[in-house]
Coordinates of C-alpha atoms in Angstrom, one line a residue:
Chain A
X1 CA -14.2 -33.0 44.4
X2 CA -17.5 -31.6 45.3
X3 CA -17.2 -28.0 44.8
X4 CA -15.9 -25.7 41.9
X5 CA -12.6 -24.4 43.7
X6 CA -11.4 -28.1 44.3
X7 CA -11.8 -28.9 40.6
X8 CA -9.5 -25.8 39.9
X9 CA -7.0 -26.7 42.3
X10 CA -7.0 -30.6 41.1
X11 CA -6.4 -29.3 37.5
X12 CA -3.6 -26.9 38.3
X13 CA -2.0 -29.7 40.6
X14 CA -2.1 -32.1 37.5
X15 CA -1.1 -29.7 34.8
X16 CA 1.9 -28.3 36.7
X17 CA 3.7 -31.6 35.8
X18 CA 2.9 -30.8 32.2
X19 CA 6.0 -30.6 30.1
X20 CA 6.1 -31.9 26.3
X21 CA 8.4 -31.4 23.4
X22 CA 7.1 -29.3 20.2
X23 CA 7.8 -30.5 16.8
X24 CA 11.3 -29.7 15.5
X25 CA 9.6 -27.5 12.8
X26 CA 9.0 -24.8 15.4
X27 CA 12.5 -23.8 15.6
X28 CA 12.8 -24.0 11.7
X29 CA 9.9 -21.8 11.6
X30 CA 11.4 -19.2 14.0
X31 CA 14.6 -19.1 12.1
X32 CA 12.8 -18.5 8.9
X33 CA 10.7 -15.7 10.6
X34 CA 13.4 -14.2 12.0
X35 CA 15.1 -13.8 8.9
X36 CA 12.1 -12.9 7.2
X37 CA 11.7 -9.9 9.7
X38 CA 14.4 -8.3 7.9
X39 CA 13.3 -8.6 4.4
X40 CA 9.5 -8.2 4.8
X41 CA 9.5 -4.3 5.6
X42 CA 11.8 -4.0 2.5
X43 CA 9.3 -5.8 0.4
X44 CA 6.5 -3.5 1.4
X45 CA 8.6 -0.6 1.5
X46 CA 9.9 -1.1 -2.0
X47 CA 6.1 -1.7 -3.2
X48 CA 5.3 1.8 -1.7
X49 CA 8.2 3.4 -2.9
X50 CA 7.8 2.2 -6.6
X51 CA 4.4 3.8 -6.8
X52 CA 5.5 7.1 -5.4
X53 CA 8.6 7.2 -7.6
X54 CA 6.4 6.3 -10.5
X55 CA 4.1 9.1 -9.7
X56 CA 6.8 11.5 -9.0
X57 CA 8.8 10.6 -12.4
X58 CA 5.4 11.0 -14.2
X59 CA 5.1 14.6 -13.2
X60 CA 8.8 15.6 -13.7
X61 CA 9.0 13.7 -17.0
X62 CA 5.8 15.8 -18.1
X63 CA 7.4 18.9 -16.7
X64 CA 10.8 18.5 -18.5
X65 CA 9.1 17.5 -21.8
X66 CA 7.3 20.6 -21.9
X67 CA 10.4 22.9 -20.8
X68 CA 12.7 21.0 -23.4
X69 CA 10.2 21.8 -26.3
X70 CA 10.2 25.5 -25.6
X71 CA 14.2 25.5 -25.1
X72 CA 14.8 23.3 -28.2
X73 CA 13.1 25.8 -30.2
X74 CA 15.7 28.3 -29.5
X75 CA 19.3 27.7 -30.5
X76 CA 22.1 29.7 -30.3
X77 CA 24.2 30.8 -33.2
X78 CA 27.2 32.8 -31.5
X79 CA 29.4 34.6 -33.6
X80 CA 28.1 33.7 -36.8
X81 CA 26.3 35.7 -39.5
X82 CA 22.9 35.3 -40.8
X83 CA 24.6 33.8 -44.2
X84 CA 26.5 31.6 -42.4
X85 CA 23.3 30.2 -40.5
X86 CA 21.5 29.7 -43.9
X87 CA 24.3 28.0 -45.4
X88 CA 24.2 25.2 -42.9
X89 CA 20.5 24.5 -43.9
X90 CA 19.5 23.1 -40.5
X91 CA 16.3 21.7 -40.3
X92 CA 14.6 24.4 -38.1
X93 CA 14.5 28.1 -37.7
X94 CA 17.1 29.4 -35.3
X95 CA 16.7 32.8 -33.5
X96 CA 20.2 33.7 -33.0
X97 CA 21.5 34.8 -29.6
X98 CA 21.8 38.4 -29.1
X99 CA 25.3 39.2 -29.1
X100 CA 26.9 42.0 -27.2
X101 CA 29.8 43.5 -29.1
X102 CA 31.8 45.5 -26.6
X103 CA 35.3 47.1 -27.2
X104 CA 36.3 48.7 -24.3
X105 CA 39.2 51.2 -25.4
X106 CA 42.1 51.8 -23.3
X107 CA 42.1 55.6 -23.4
X108 CA 41.7 57.6 -20.3
X109 CA 38.2 58.8 -21.0
X110 CA 36.6 55.9 -19.4
X111 CA 33.8 55.2 -21.7
X112 CA 32.9 52.1 -23.4
X113 CA 32.3 51.9 -27.2
X114 CA 30.4 49.3 -29.1
X115 CA 31.1 47.5 -32.4
X116 CA 28.4 47.3 -34.9
X117 CA 25.1 49.3 -35.7
X118 CA 23.0 48.3 -33.0
X119 CA 22.8 50.9 -30.3
X120 CA 20.9 48.3 -27.9
X121 CA 23.7 45.9 -28.5
X122 CA 21.3 43.4 -29.9
X123 CA 21.1 41.7 -33.2
X124 CA 18.6 39.0 -34.1
X125 CA 19.2 36.8 -36.9
X126 CA 16.4 34.5 -38.2
X127 CA 17.2 31.7 -40.7
X128 CA 15.0 29.5 -42.5
X129 CA 15.8 26.3 -44.0
X130 CA 12.9 23.8 -44.0
X131 CA 9.4 24.8 -44.5
X132 CA 8.2 21.6 -42.9
X133 CA 9.7 22.5 -39.5
X134 CA 8.4 26.0 -40.0
X135 CA 4.7 24.6 -40.4
X136 CA 5.4 22.2 -37.2
X137 CA 6.9 25.2 -35.1
X138 CA 4.0 27.4 -35.3
X139 CA 1.3 24.8 -35.0
X140 CA 0.2 25.9 -31.8
X141 CA 0.3 29.7 -32.2
X142 CA -2.9 31.7 -32.9
X143 CA -3.0 34.6 -35.2
X144 CA -2.9 37.1 -32.6
X145 CA 0.2 35.8 -30.9
X146 CA 2.1 36.3 -34.2
X147 CA 0.6 39.7 -34.6
X148 CA 2.2 40.5 -30.8
X149 CA 5.4 39.0 -31.9
X150 CA 5.7 40.6 -35.3
X151 CA 5.3 44.0 -33.7
X152 CA 7.7 43.2 -31.0
X153 CA 9.9 40.3 -32.3
X154 CA 13.2 42.3 -32.0
X155 CA 12.5 42.8 -28.1
X156 CA 10.5 39.6 -27.3
X157 CA 12.3 36.8 -28.5
X158 CA 14.9 35.3 -26.3
X159 CA 15.7 38.5 -25.2
X160 CA 15.8 37.5 -21.6
X161 CA 18.2 35.0 -22.0
X162 CA 20.4 37.1 -24.1
X163 CA 20.5 40.0 -21.7
X164 CA 21.5 37.5 -18.9
X165 CA 24.3 36.4 -21.1
X166 CA 25.2 39.8 -21.8
X167 CA 25.6 41.1 -18.4
X168 CA 27.7 38.1 -17.5
X169 CA 30.0 38.8 -20.6
X170 CA 29.9 42.4 -19.6
X171 CA 31.2 41.8 -16.0
X172 CA 34.1 39.3 -17.4
X173 CA 35.3 41.7 -19.9
X174 CA 35.1 44.6 -17.5
X175 CA 37.3 42.3 -14.9
X176 CA 39.6 41.2 -17.7
X177 CA 40.1 44.6 -19.1
X178 CA 40.8 46.0 -15.8
X179 CA 43.5 43.5 -15.2
X180 CA 45.1 43.0 -18.5
X181 CA 44.8 46.6 -20.0
X182 CA 44.7 48.3 -16.7
X183 CA 41.9 50.4 -18.1
X184 CA 40.2 52.7 -15.5
X185 CA 36.6 52.4 -15.8
X186 CA 34.6 53.9 -13.2
X187 CA 32.0 51.8 -11.2
X188 CA 29.5 54.5 -11.7
X189 CA 29.3 54.1 -15.4
X190 CA 29.4 50.5 -15.3
X191 CA 26.5 50.4 -13.0
X192 CA 24.6 53.1 -15.1
X193 CA 25.1 50.8 -18.0
X194 CA 24.1 47.7 -15.8
X195 CA 21.0 49.3 -14.7
X196 CA 19.9 50.1 -18.1
X197 CA 20.2 46.8 -19.2
X198 CA 18.4 45.6 -16.1
X199 CA 15.4 47.8 -17.0
X200 CA 15.2 46.7 -20.5
X201 CA 15.6 43.1 -19.3
X202 CA 12.9 43.4 -16.9
X203 CA 10.2 45.1 -19.2
X204 CA 11.2 42.1 -21.7
X205 CA 10.8 39.4 -19.3
X206 CA 7.8 40.8 -18.2
X207 CA 6.4 41.0 -21.8
X208 CA 7.4 37.2 -22.4
X209 CA 6.0 36.1 -19.1
X210 CA 2.7 38.1 -20.0
X211 CA 2.8 36.0 -23.5
X212 CA 3.5 32.6 -21.7
X213 CA 0.6 33.2 -19.3
X214 CA -2.0 34.3 -21.8
X215 CA -0.8 31.5 -24.1
X216 CA 0.5 28.4 -22.4
X217 CA 0.8 26.3 -25.4
X218 CA 3.3 28.8 -26.8
X219 CA 6.4 27.4 -28.7
X220 CA 9.1 29.8 -29.8
X221 CA 9.3 29.4 -33.7
X222 CA 10.5 31.8 -36.6
X223 CA 8.6 34.5 -37.5
X224 CA 6.7 34.8 -40.9
X225 CA 8.1 37.5 -42.9
X226 CA 5.6 37.7 -46.1
X227 CA 2.0 37.6 -46.4
X228 CA 2.1 34.2 -48.1
X229 CA 3.7 32.7 -45.1
X230 CA 1.2 34.2 -43.2
X231 CA -1.4 32.4 -45.4
X232 CA 0.6 29.2 -45.0
X233 CA 0.2 29.5 -41.1
X234 CA -3.5 30.2 -41.3
X235 CA -4.1 27.1 -43.3
X236 CA -1.9 24.7 -41.2
X237 CA -2.8 26.2 -37.9
X238 CA -5.3 23.8 -36.5
X239 CA -5.4 23.7 -32.5
X240 CA -6.2 20.1 -31.9
X241 CA -8.0 19.8 -28.4
X242 CA -6.6 16.9 -26.6
X243 CA -7.7 18.1 -22.7
X244 CA -11.3 17.0 -22.2
X245 CA -13.1 16.3 -19.2
X246 CA -14.2 12.6 -19.0
X247 CA -16.9 10.4 -17.4
X248 CA -16.5 6.9 -17.6
X249 CA -18.6 3.6 -16.7
X250 CA -16.9 0.4 -16.4
X251 CA -17.5 -3.2 -15.2
X252 CA -14.4 -5.2 -13.8
X253 CA -13.7 -8.7 -13.2
X254 CA -11.2 -9.0 -10.8
X255 CA -8.7 -12.1 -9.7
X256 CA -8.6 -11.6 -5.9
X257 CA -5.4 -13.4 -4.7
X258 CA -2.8 -13.3 -1.9
X259 CA 0.8 -12.8 -2.1
X260 CA 1.4 -15.8 0.5
X261 CA -0.3 -19.0 0.4
X262 CA -2.9 -18.6 3.2
X263 CA -6.6 -18.4 3.9
X264 CA -8.4 -15.2 4.6
X265 CA -11.0 -17.2 7.0
X266 CA -8.7 -19.6 8.8
X267 CA -5.2 -20.8 8.6
X268 CA -6.7 -24.4 9.1
X269 CA -7.8 -23.9 5.3
X270 CA -4.6 -22.7 3.9
X271 CA -3.8 -26.0 2.3
X272 CA -7.5 -26.5 0.8
X273 CA -8.1 -25.3 -2.7
X274 CA -9.7 -22.0 -2.9
X275 CA -11.6 -20.0 -5.8
X276 CA -11.6 -16.3 -5.9
X277 CA -13.8 -14.5 -8.0
X278 CA -14.9 -10.9 -7.9
X279 CA -16.7 -8.1 -9.6
X280 CA -16.8 -4.4 -9.6
X281 CA -18.7 -1.6 -11.2
X282 CA -16.9 1.7 -11.4
X283 CA -18.0 5.2 -12.2
X284 CA -15.0 7.7 -12.7
X285 CA -14.6 11.5 -13.5
X286 CA -11.3 12.5 -15.1
X287 CA -10.0 16.2 -15.1
X288 CA -6.9 17.2 -17.2
X289 CA -4.0 18.6 -15.2
X290 CA -1.3 19.0 -17.8
X291 CA -1.3 18.4 -21.4
X292 CA -1.0 14.7 -21.0
X293 CA -1.9 14.3 -17.4
X294 CA -5.2 13.5 -16.1
X295 CA -6.6 13.1 -12.4
X296 CA -9.1 10.6 -11.9
X297 CA -11.5 9.8 -9.0
X298 CA -14.9 8.2 -8.7
X299 CA -16.1 5.2 -6.9
X300 CA -16.7 1.4 -7.3
X301 CA -18.9 -1.3 -5.8
X302 CA -16.7 -4.5 -5.2
X303 CA -18.2 -7.6 -4.4
X304 CA -15.7 -10.4 -3.3
X305 CA -16.2 -14.0 -2.9
X306 CA -13.7 -16.3 -1.5
X307 CA -14.9 -19.9 -1.8
X308 CA -12.8 -22.6 0.3
X309 CA -13.6 -26.0 -1.3
X310 CA -13.2 -29.7 -0.2
X311 CA -13.9 -28.8 3.6
X312 CA -14.5 -32.0 5.7
X313 CA -16.0 -32.0 9.4
X314 CA -12.3 -32.8 10.7
X315 CA -10.9 -29.6 9.0
X316 CA -13.4 -27.4 10.6
X317 CA -12.9 -29.0 13.8
X318 CA -9.3 -27.9 13.6
X319 CA -10.1 -24.4 12.6
X320 CA -11.1 -21.6 15.1
X321 CA -14.7 -21.4 13.5
X322 CA -17.1 -21.2 16.4
X323 CA -17.7 -25.0 16.5
X324 CA -18.2 -26.6 20.1
X325 CA -17.2 -30.3 20.5
X326 CA -19.9 -30.5 23.2
X327 CA -23.3 -31.7 22.0
X328 CA -25.2 -31.7 25.2
X329 CA -24.4 -28.1 26.5
X330 CA -27.1 -26.5 24.3
X331 CA -24.9 -24.5 21.8
X332 CA -26.2 -22.1 19.3
X333 CA -24.2 -22.4 16.1
X334 CA -22.9 -25.2 14.5
X335 CA -21.5 -28.4 16.5
X336 CA -19.7 -31.6 15.7
X337 CA -21.2 -34.7 17.3
X338 CA -18.8 -37.5 16.5
X339 CA -17.9 -36.9 13.0
X340 CA -21.1 -35.3 12.0
X341 CA -21.4 -31.5 11.7
X342 CA -24.9 -29.7 12.1
X343 CA -26.5 -26.6 13.2
X344 CA -29.6 -25.5 14.9
X345 CA -30.8 -24.7 11.2
X346 CA -32.1 -28.2 10.1
X347 CA -30.9 -27.5 6.6
X348 CA -27.5 -28.1 7.7
X349 CA -26.4 -31.5 8.2
X350 CA -23.3 -32.9 6.9
X351 CA -22.0 -36.3 6.9
X352 CA -18.3 -37.1 7.8
X353 CA -17.6 -38.5 4.4
X354 CA -18.8 -35.6 2.4
X355 CA -17.1 -32.6 1.5
X356 CA -18.6 -28.9 1.5
X357 CA -17.7 -25.1 1.0
X358 CA -17.3 -22.1 2.9
X359 CA -18.0 -18.7 1.3
X360 CA -16.7 -15.5 2.6
X361 CA -18.5 -12.8 0.8
X362 CA -17.1 -9.2 1.3
X363 CA -18.3 -5.9 -0.2
X364 CA -16.5 -2.9 -0.4
X365 CA -16.8 0.6 -1.9
X366 CA -13.9 1.9 -3.5
X367 CA -12.9 5.5 -4.0
X368 CA -9.9 5.7 -6.2
X369 CA -7.6 8.8 -6.6
X370 CA -5.4 8.2 -9.4
X371 CA -3.2 10.1 -12.4
X372 CA -3.5 8.9 -15.8
X373 CA -0.4 9.9 -18.0
X374 CA -0.9 9.6 -21.8
X375 CA 2.1 7.6 -23.4
X376 CA 0.7 7.3 -27.0
X377 CA -1.9 9.6 -28.4
X378 CA -2.8 8.2 -31.9
X379 CA -5.9 6.7 -33.0
X380 CA -5.7 4.3 -30.0
X381 CA -4.8 6.3 -26.9
X382 CA -2.4 4.5 -24.2
X383 CA -2.3 5.7 -20.8
X384 CA -0.3 4.8 -17.7
X385 CA -2.2 4.6 -14.5
X386 CA -1.1 5.1 -10.8
X387 CA -2.8 6.1 -7.6
X388 CA -4.3 5.1 -4.4
X389 CA -7.8 3.7 -3.7
X390 CA -9.5 3.7 -0.1
X391 CA -11.9 0.7 0.5
X392 CA -14.9 1.2 2.7
X393 CA -16.3 -2.1 4.1
X394 CA -20.0 -2.7 3.4
X395 CA -20.7 -6.2 4.5
X396 CA -18.9 -9.4 5.3
X397 CA -20.4 -12.7 5.7
X398 CA -19.3 -16.5 6.1
X399 CA -21.5 -18.8 4.8
X400 CA -21.7 -22.9 4.5
X401 CA -22.6 -24.1 1.4
X402 CA -23.8 -20.6 0.4
X403 CA -26.9 -21.1 2.5
X404 CA -26.1 -21.1 6.1
X405 CA -24.7 -17.9 7.5
X406 CA -22.3 -19.0 10.1
X407 CA -20.9 -15.8 11.1
X408 CA -19.0 -12.5 10.2
X409 CA -15.4 -12.1 10.0
X410 CA -14.2 -9.9 12.8
X411 CA -10.7 -9.3 11.7
X412 CA -11.5 -7.0 8.6
X413 CA -10.7 -3.0 9.1
X414 CA -13.6 -1.1 7.9
X415 CA -11.1 1.2 6.1
X416 CA -8.3 0.0 4.0
X417 CA -6.3 1.3 1.0
X418 CA -4.8 0.0 -1.9
X419 CA -1.7 1.2 -4.2
X420 CA -2.9 1.0 -7.9
X421 CA -0.7 0.8 -10.9
X422 CA -1.8 -0.2 -14.4
X423 CA -2.8 0.9 -18.1
X424 CA -5.5 2.3 -19.9
X425 CA -6.1 1.9 -23.6
X426 CA -8.8 3.8 -25.3
X427 CA -10.1 3.4 -28.8
X428 CA -12.6 5.9 -30.3
X429 CA -16.1 4.5 -31.3
X430 CA -17.8 7.8 -31.6
X431 CA -17.1 11.4 -31.9
X432 CA -17.1 12.0 -27.9
X433 CA -17.3 8.2 -26.8
X434 CA -14.3 6.2 -26.4
X435 CA -14.1 2.2 -25.4
X436 CA -11.5 1.8 -22.8
X437 CA -9.7 -1.6 -21.5
X438 CA -7.8 -1.2 -18.2
X439 CA -5.6 -3.8 -16.7
X440 CA -4.8 -2.6 -13.3
X441 CA -3.0 -4.1 -10.2
X442 CA -4.2 -3.0 -6.6
X443 CA -2.2 -4.1 -3.7
X444 CA -4.2 -3.8 -0.2
X445 CA -2.0 -2.9 2.7
X446 CA -4.2 -2.9 6.1
X447 CA -7.2 -5.3 5.2
X448 CA -6.8 -7.4 8.3
X449 CA -6.4 -6.0 11.6
X450 CA -4.3 -9.1 12.9
X451 CA -1.4 -11.0 12.0
X452 CA -2.6 -13.1 9.2
X453 CA -0.6 -14.4 6.4
X454 CA -3.0 -13.5 3.8
X455 CA -1.8 -10.4 1.9
X456 CA -4.4 -9.8 -0.8
X457 CA -4.3 -7.8 -4.2
X458 CA -6.6 -7.5 -7.0
X459 CA -6.0 -7.6 -10.7
X460 CA -8.8 -6.2 -12.5
X461 CA -9.3 -6.0 -16.3
X462 CA -12.0 -3.1 -16.6
X463 CA -13.7 -2.4 -19.7
X464 CA -16.1 0.2 -20.3
X465 CA -17.1 3.4 -22.0
X466 CA -15.7 7.0 -21.6
X467 CA -17.6 10.1 -22.6
X468 CA -15.4 13.1 -23.4
X469 CA -16.9 16.6 -23.0
Chain B
X1 CA 27.4 -20.7 29.5
X2 CA 25.3 -18.9 32.4
X3 CA 21.9 -17.5 31.8
X4 CA 23.2 -13.9 31.7
X5 CA 25.8 -15.0 28.9
X6 CA 23.0 -16.3 27.0
X7 CA 20.8 -13.5 27.3
X8 CA 23.6 -11.2 26.3
X9 CA 24.3 -13.1 23.2
X10 CA 20.8 -13.3 22.3
X11 CA 20.9 -9.6 22.8
X12 CA 23.4 -9.4 19.9
X13 CA 21.2 -11.7 17.7
X14 CA 23.6 -14.5 18.0
X15 CA 21.8 -17.6 16.5
X16 CA 23.7 -20.2 18.3
X17 CA 22.6 -18.5 21.8
X18 CA 19.0 -18.2 20.4
X19 CA 19.1 -21.7 19.7
X20 CA 20.3 -22.7 23.1
X21 CA 17.6 -20.6 25.0
X22 CA 15.0 -22.4 22.9
X23 CA 16.3 -25.6 23.8
X24 CA 16.2 -24.9 27.4
X25 CA 12.8 -23.4 27.8
X26 CA 10.8 -24.8 24.9
X27 CA 9.4 -27.7 27.0
X28 CA 8.0 -25.4 29.7
X29 CA 6.7 -22.8 27.3
X30 CA 5.2 -25.2 25.3
X31 CA 3.5 -26.6 28.2
X32 CA 1.9 -23.4 28.8
X33 CA 0.7 -23.0 25.4
X34 CA -1.0 -26.4 25.3
X35 CA -3.2 -25.2 28.3
X36 CA -4.4 -22.2 26.4
X37 CA -4.9 -23.7 23.2
X38 CA -7.5 -25.8 21.6
X39 CA -4.9 -28.2 19.9
X40 CA -1.1 -28.9 19.5
X41 CA -1.0 -27.0 16.2
X42 CA -2.2 -23.9 17.7
X43 CA 0.2 -24.4 20.6
X44 CA 2.9 -24.4 18.4
X45 CA 1.8 -21.3 16.6
X46 CA 1.8 -19.6 19.8
X47 CA 5.2 -20.9 21.1
X48 CA 6.6 -20.0 17.8
X49 CA 5.3 -16.3 18.2
X50 CA 6.4 -16.2 21.6
X51 CA 10.0 -17.2 20.8
X52 CA 10.0 -14.8 17.9
X53 CA 8.9 -12.0 20.2
X54 CA 11.3 -13.0 22.9
X55 CA 14.3 -12.7 20.4
X56 CA 13.2 -9.5 19.2
X57 CA 12.5 -7.9 22.4
X58 CA 15.1 -9.4 24.6
X59 CA 16.6 -6.0 24.4
X60 CA 13.9 -4.6 26.7
X61 CA 14.5 -7.3 29.4
X62 CA 16.0 -5.3 32.3
X63 CA 17.1 -8.3 34.7
X64 CA 15.0 -6.7 37.2
X65 CA 12.6 -9.9 37.5
X66 CA 12.9 -13.5 36.6
X67 CA 13.7 -14.1 33.1
X68 CA 11.4 -17.4 33.2
X69 CA 8.4 -14.9 34.4
X70 CA 9.1 -12.6 31.6
X71 CA 8.9 -15.2 28.9
X72 CA 6.0 -16.9 30.6
X73 CA 4.1 -13.4 30.5
X74 CA 5.0 -13.0 26.8
X75 CA 3.8 -16.4 26.2
X76 CA 0.5 -16.0 28.1
X77 CA 0.0 -12.7 26.1
X78 CA 0.6 -14.5 22.8
X79 CA -2.0 -17.1 23.6
X80 CA -4.6 -14.2 24.2
X81 CA -3.6 -12.7 21.2
X82 CA -4.3 -15.6 19.3
X83 CA -7.6 -16.0 21.3
X84 CA -8.3 -12.5 19.9
X85 CA -7.1 -13.0 16.6
X86 CA -10.0 -15.7 15.9
X87 CA -11.3 -14.8 12.5
X88 CA -15.0 -15.2 13.6
X89 CA -17.1 -14.0 16.5
X90 CA -18.3 -16.9 18.8
X91 CA -21.9 -17.0 18.9
X92 CA -23.5 -16.8 22.4
X93 CA -24.2 -19.8 24.2
X94 CA -27.3 -21.0 26.2
X95 CA -26.8 -22.0 29.4
X96 CA -28.1 -25.6 30.0
X97 CA -29.4 -26.3 33.5
X98 CA -27.1 -29.1 34.8
X99 CA -27.8 -31.0 38.1
X100 CA -25.4 -30.7 41.1
X101 CA -22.4 -32.9 40.2
X102 CA -20.1 -34.8 42.7
X103 CA -17.0 -36.3 41.6
X104 CA -15.5 -38.4 44.1
X105 CA -12.5 -39.4 42.2
X106 CA -9.3 -37.9 42.2
X107 CA -7.7 -36.6 39.1
X108 CA -4.8 -38.9 39.7
X109 CA -6.5 -41.5 38.2
X110 CA -6.6 -39.8 34.9
X111 CA -3.8 -39.6 32.7
X112 CA -2.1 -36.1 32.0
X113 CA -2.8 -36.2 28.5
X114 CA -6.7 -36.9 29.3
X115 CA -6.6 -34.1 31.6
X116 CA -5.0 -31.6 29.0
X117 CA -7.6 -32.8 26.4
X118 CA -10.5 -31.8 28.7
X119 CA -9.1 -28.5 29.0
X120 CA -8.2 -28.2 25.4
X121 CA -12.0 -29.2 24.6
X122 CA -13.6 -26.3 26.5
X123 CA -14.6 -23.5 24.3
X124 CA -12.3 -21.2 23.7
X125 CA -13.5 -18.3 25.8
X126 CA -14.3 -20.6 28.9
X127 CA -10.7 -22.2 28.4
X128 CA -8.7 -19.0 28.2
X129 CA -10.4 -17.7 31.6
X130 CA -9.7 -21.1 33.0
X131 CA -6.4 -21.3 32.3
X132 CA -5.7 -17.7 33.4
X133 CA -7.5 -17.8 36.8
X134 CA -7.2 -21.5 37.9
X135 CA -3.8 -22.5 36.2
X136 CA -1.8 -19.0 36.2
X137 CA -3.2 -17.3 39.3
X138 CA -4.5 -14.2 37.5
X139 CA -7.4 -12.4 38.9
X140 CA -10.9 -11.8 37.6
X141 CA -9.8 -8.0 37.4
X142 CA -6.7 -9.0 35.4
X143 CA -8.4 -11.4 33.2
X144 CA -11.3 -8.8 32.3
X145 CA -8.6 -6.3 31.5
X146 CA -6.6 -8.7 29.4
X147 CA -9.5 -10.0 27.4
X148 CA -11.7 -6.9 27.1
X149 CA -14.5 -8.1 29.2
X150 CA -16.4 -7.4 32.3
X151 CA -15.4 -9.0 35.6
X152 CA -18.8 -10.5 35.9
X153 CA -18.3 -12.1 32.4
X154 CA -15.1 -13.3 33.6
X155 CA -16.5 -15.0 36.5
X156 CA -19.5 -16.5 34.7
X157 CA -17.0 -18.1 32.1
X158 CA -15.0 -19.8 34.8
X159 CA -18.2 -20.9 36.3
X160 CA -19.3 -22.8 33.2
X161 CA -15.9 -24.0 32.2
X162 CA -15.8 -26.0 35.5
X163 CA -19.2 -26.9 34.8
X164 CA -18.2 -28.7 31.4
X165 CA -15.2 -30.2 33.1
X166 CA -17.5 -31.7 35.7
X167 CA -19.8 -33.0 33.3
X168 CA -16.9 -34.6 31.1
X169 CA -15.5 -36.0 34.1
X170 CA -18.9 -37.7 34.9
X171 CA -19.3 -38.9 31.5
X172 CA -15.9 -40.5 31.5
X173 CA -16.7 -42.0 34.9
X174 CA -19.8 -43.5 33.8
X175 CA -18.2 -44.8 30.5
X176 CA -15.5 -46.5 32.9
X177 CA -18.4 -48.1 35.0
X178 CA -20.2 -49.3 31.9
X179 CA -17.2 -50.7 30.4

């Protein structure tokens, strides 16, 4: 065997007879993994779906809430006189529906006559029962809006809805009368009438739209009738500004964990005890979107340190770390000789009976994009947070005993993302400055570019100050 | 049950058929894994990943070539994946000048386990090239493509692997003589 070719052949010949049985655990693991394959995507899809659904829910909830506020202030009192409404003493003002009274006579002249004195087929009834609700209802209105409404209240308030209803009623009555009483009403007459209504409706709807655009916080409310009432309005109308731009500065101790018991460095270390400590510093800008919804973005510096304790030379040898069992072939790096572990750096020399630690230090810059929805807005503000973050890898080092830099991990993606969910509690300490406390869970999705079992997440408790301007 | 029937039932995710297929081929494939991995634990990991892929991708097997060959290829690819998935970069080695070595002994004087251990103790990047080239007849071009290295690196790694093996055999021989 005096040349390289022969040694290759000799090994091939010898190893061709190699047959060994794996341990029984392998099949058990295969079965487990095959079953897991069905569940795993569901879990991760579910996590993502939850975040998306919560986000959509937040927006829909806010939208609906705003719409309900407006609609609830308009109640309909069909077919009832103002007297009846007053007697009922409801706890809010009610602007009655505009009722169209039509009496289509069965004569041959084919005209439509109307009951009542209103030549526009509209009758607005405003009732008052409770002064408290009255004040509340107008809390967001300015004096100017009221002036406008006073001038045009018979046209503006609720007319769009009423006219729509009126059109429907008219059509229905027309059809009924045609069948039941066989009254000949010409199509032209009806169309003329309908066109007139449409014109009025269009003008009034535009008017309402304009008011809505100019005054987004407008709430339909009863109209003041006397000067005294106007004075009450003036006194009680204090527009509380809640939508501020905000800048926050926070520090965050983070618990860095994995959904599965594993080591981020090497599977050989999965059974050893590990410590995880993390610290992040964060600057963020919040921009108001709706009344209670804010969009937040900024950046954070995150330093992770994953420490694997109680390692022995034997554990290292069984790992995938760049160790070479050969002592005499001039390896740069760390080596095992017998049970000793040492490196070309003389500071590192570990006896077989001693234990040591491996540190994995990773640094990210985080760019979060989050939405914050205000759930409670009293002295203490309580916000629901959800969104995503992008993490840009800055550095990663693997060290022995935090002194000897061994190498860098090569399985970490340079750009990863997280799904974030949590709460923010704010307490005012000065006029424009709040103290904030934010417990937030961040789940990382593509941290590693291989099939490691390590599925990391952060749980951070940020605290800091928010400046509102 | 014939192999075709077994494959058919495996395609239908029949767990009993999968178990039978595993029992038939586990020893052969585990032998391949052992030659490519540093130790038994890694070899079992590779075997596990290989069978999971075999069972999940068996629908793509088209009966054109040999089924054993298809499974062997998957196993070798998984071993290469394992090599690529190492968490840390290997630091460069400085080649030591070794004297011309002559080993007169035939490998038959060594046990199979001892020979396997010699291969397993090779540094990863040398072992993977040695196993692919010498034990499974891959060309340097194919190895270069699989491992994302140059053909020159493949040749050089093979050369170094053989050099280490020779040195180890010499050490064992000298120990025997002294013993």
